[in-house]
GROMACS .gro file of C-alpha atoms in nm:
model
   98
    1ASN     CA    1   8.139  -3.774   9.534
    2GLU     CA    2   8.260  -3.557   9.253
    3THR     CA    3   8.290  -3.753   8.936
    4ASP     CA    4   8.435  -3.686   8.605
    5LEU     CA    5   8.189  -3.835   8.353
    6ARG     CA    6   8.440  -3.818   8.067
    7LYS     CA    7   8.688  -4.023   8.269
    8VAL     CA    8   8.414  -4.274   8.373
    9ILE     CA    9   8.306  -4.325   8.018
   10LEU     CA   10   8.665  -4.375   7.895
   11GLU     CA   11   8.721  -4.638   8.166
   12SER     CA   12   8.400  -4.802   8.066
   13ILE     CA   13   8.508  -4.813   7.703
   14ASP     CA   14   8.850  -4.963   7.806
   15LEU     CA   15   8.668  -5.247   7.997
   16ILE     CA   16   8.485  -5.359   7.680
   17ARG     CA   17   8.750  -5.275   7.422
   18PRO     CA   18   8.896  -5.626   7.421
   19ALA     CA   19   8.555  -5.781   7.332
   20ALA     CA   20   8.493  -5.511   7.060
   21SER     CA   21   8.832  -5.576   6.908
   22GLU     CA   22   8.754  -5.939   6.874
   23LYS     CA   23   8.457  -5.858   6.661
   24ARG     CA   24   8.643  -5.581   6.491
   25ILE     CA   25   8.395  -5.327   6.622
   26SER     CA   26   8.497  -4.954   6.606
   27LEU     CA   27   8.450  -4.765   6.937
   28THR     CA   28   8.420  -4.384   6.907
   29PHE     CA   29   8.388  -4.141   7.194
   30ASN     CA   30   8.270  -3.790   7.103
   31HIS     CA   31   8.278  -3.498   7.342
   32VAL     CA   32   8.367  -3.127   7.333
   33GLY     CA   33   8.550  -2.971   7.614
   34GLU     CA   34   8.697  -3.137   7.928
   35ASP     CA   35   8.489  -3.030   8.224
   36TYR     CA   36   8.232  -3.296   8.282
   37ARG     CA   37   8.246  -3.295   8.665
   38THR     CA   38   7.927  -3.372   8.856
   39ILE     CA   39   7.820  -3.520   9.184
   40ALA     CA   40   7.754  -3.885   9.120
   41ASP     CA   41   7.868  -4.245   9.217
   42GLY     CA   42   8.130  -4.300   8.958
   43LYS     CA   43   8.158  -4.677   9.042
   44ARG     CA   44   7.790  -4.734   8.965
   45LEU     CA   45   7.800  -4.526   8.658
   46ARG     CA   46   8.096  -4.709   8.525
   47GLN     CA   47   7.913  -5.034   8.592
   48GLY     CA   48   7.604  -4.910   8.411
   49PHE     CA   49   7.794  -4.778   8.116
   50ALA     CA   50   8.002  -5.090   8.085
   51ASN     CA   51   7.674  -5.297   8.083
   52ILE     CA   52   7.533  -5.079   7.807
   53LEU     CA   53   7.847  -5.104   7.604
   54SER     CA   54   7.877  -5.479   7.661
   55ASN     CA   55   7.526  -5.526   7.528
   56ALA     CA   56   7.612  -5.309   7.228
   57VAL     CA   57   7.912  -5.523   7.153
   58LYS     CA   58   7.696  -5.838   7.193
   59PHE     CA   59   7.432  -5.723   6.951
   60THR     CA   60   7.656  -5.525   6.702
   61PRO     CA   61   7.755  -5.733   6.405
   62GLU     CA   62   8.128  -5.802   6.325
   63GLY     CA   63   8.291  -5.497   6.180
   64GLY     CA   64   8.027  -5.267   6.322
   65ASP     CA   65   8.038  -4.933   6.499
   66ILE     CA   66   7.959  -4.812   6.855
   67THR     CA   67   7.964  -4.438   6.941
   68VAL     CA   68   7.930  -4.271   7.268
   69THR     CA   69   7.855  -3.905   7.264
   70LEU     CA   70   7.873  -3.676   7.579
   71GLU     CA   71   7.737  -3.323   7.570
   72ARG     CA   72   7.704  -3.047   7.816
   73GLY     CA   73   7.354  -2.891   7.832
   74VAL     CA   74   7.248  -2.582   8.021
   75SER     CA   75   7.151  -2.781   8.335
   76ALA     CA   76   7.231  -3.144   8.249
   77PHE     CA   77   7.465  -3.376   8.065
   78HIS     CA   78   7.334  -3.560   7.756
   79LEU     CA   79   7.492  -3.906   7.698
   80THR     CA   80   7.408  -4.095   7.388
   81PHE     CA   81   7.506  -4.461   7.303
   82SER     CA   82   7.446  -4.574   6.948
   83ASP     CA   83   7.543  -4.875   6.739
   84ASN     CA   84   7.435  -5.045   6.416
   85GLY     CA   85   7.316  -5.360   6.608
   86ILE     CA   86   6.970  -5.511   6.587
   87GLY     CA   87   6.821  -5.276   6.839
   88ILE     CA   88   6.557  -5.336   7.108
   89GLU     CA   89   6.198  -5.421   7.031
   90THR     CA   90   5.971  -5.126   7.102
   91ARG     CA   91   5.746  -5.336   7.323
   92ARG     CA   92   6.047  -5.420   7.547
   93LEU     CA   93   6.174  -5.066   7.603
   94ASP     CA   94   5.991  -5.031   7.940
   95GLU     CA   95   6.174  -5.338   8.072
   96ILE     CA   96   6.522  -5.195   8.019
   97PHE     CA   97   6.546  -5.012   8.355
   98GLU     CA   98   6.374  -5.258   8.575
   0.00000   0.00000   0.00000
């Protein structure tokens, strides 16, 4: 299915915004342009993005910041989630996508 990544990310942010607001966490979405259409399962992406953002809220201290950046590369999209939480131990990085 054709999916607008920008729209899916905004919907994912909206899903976790109440939890972020409770902790006074700032949510920022950076992107340039509007055409982020691709062939993908938007429902599964939304679910995955919401999980990433939920974890970011969980581990970001009160008053912290979460930023999502979407960029269009030559042949791919680049999506970055960043926060000022405690992070993931290097030895556990391989477990993330299991």
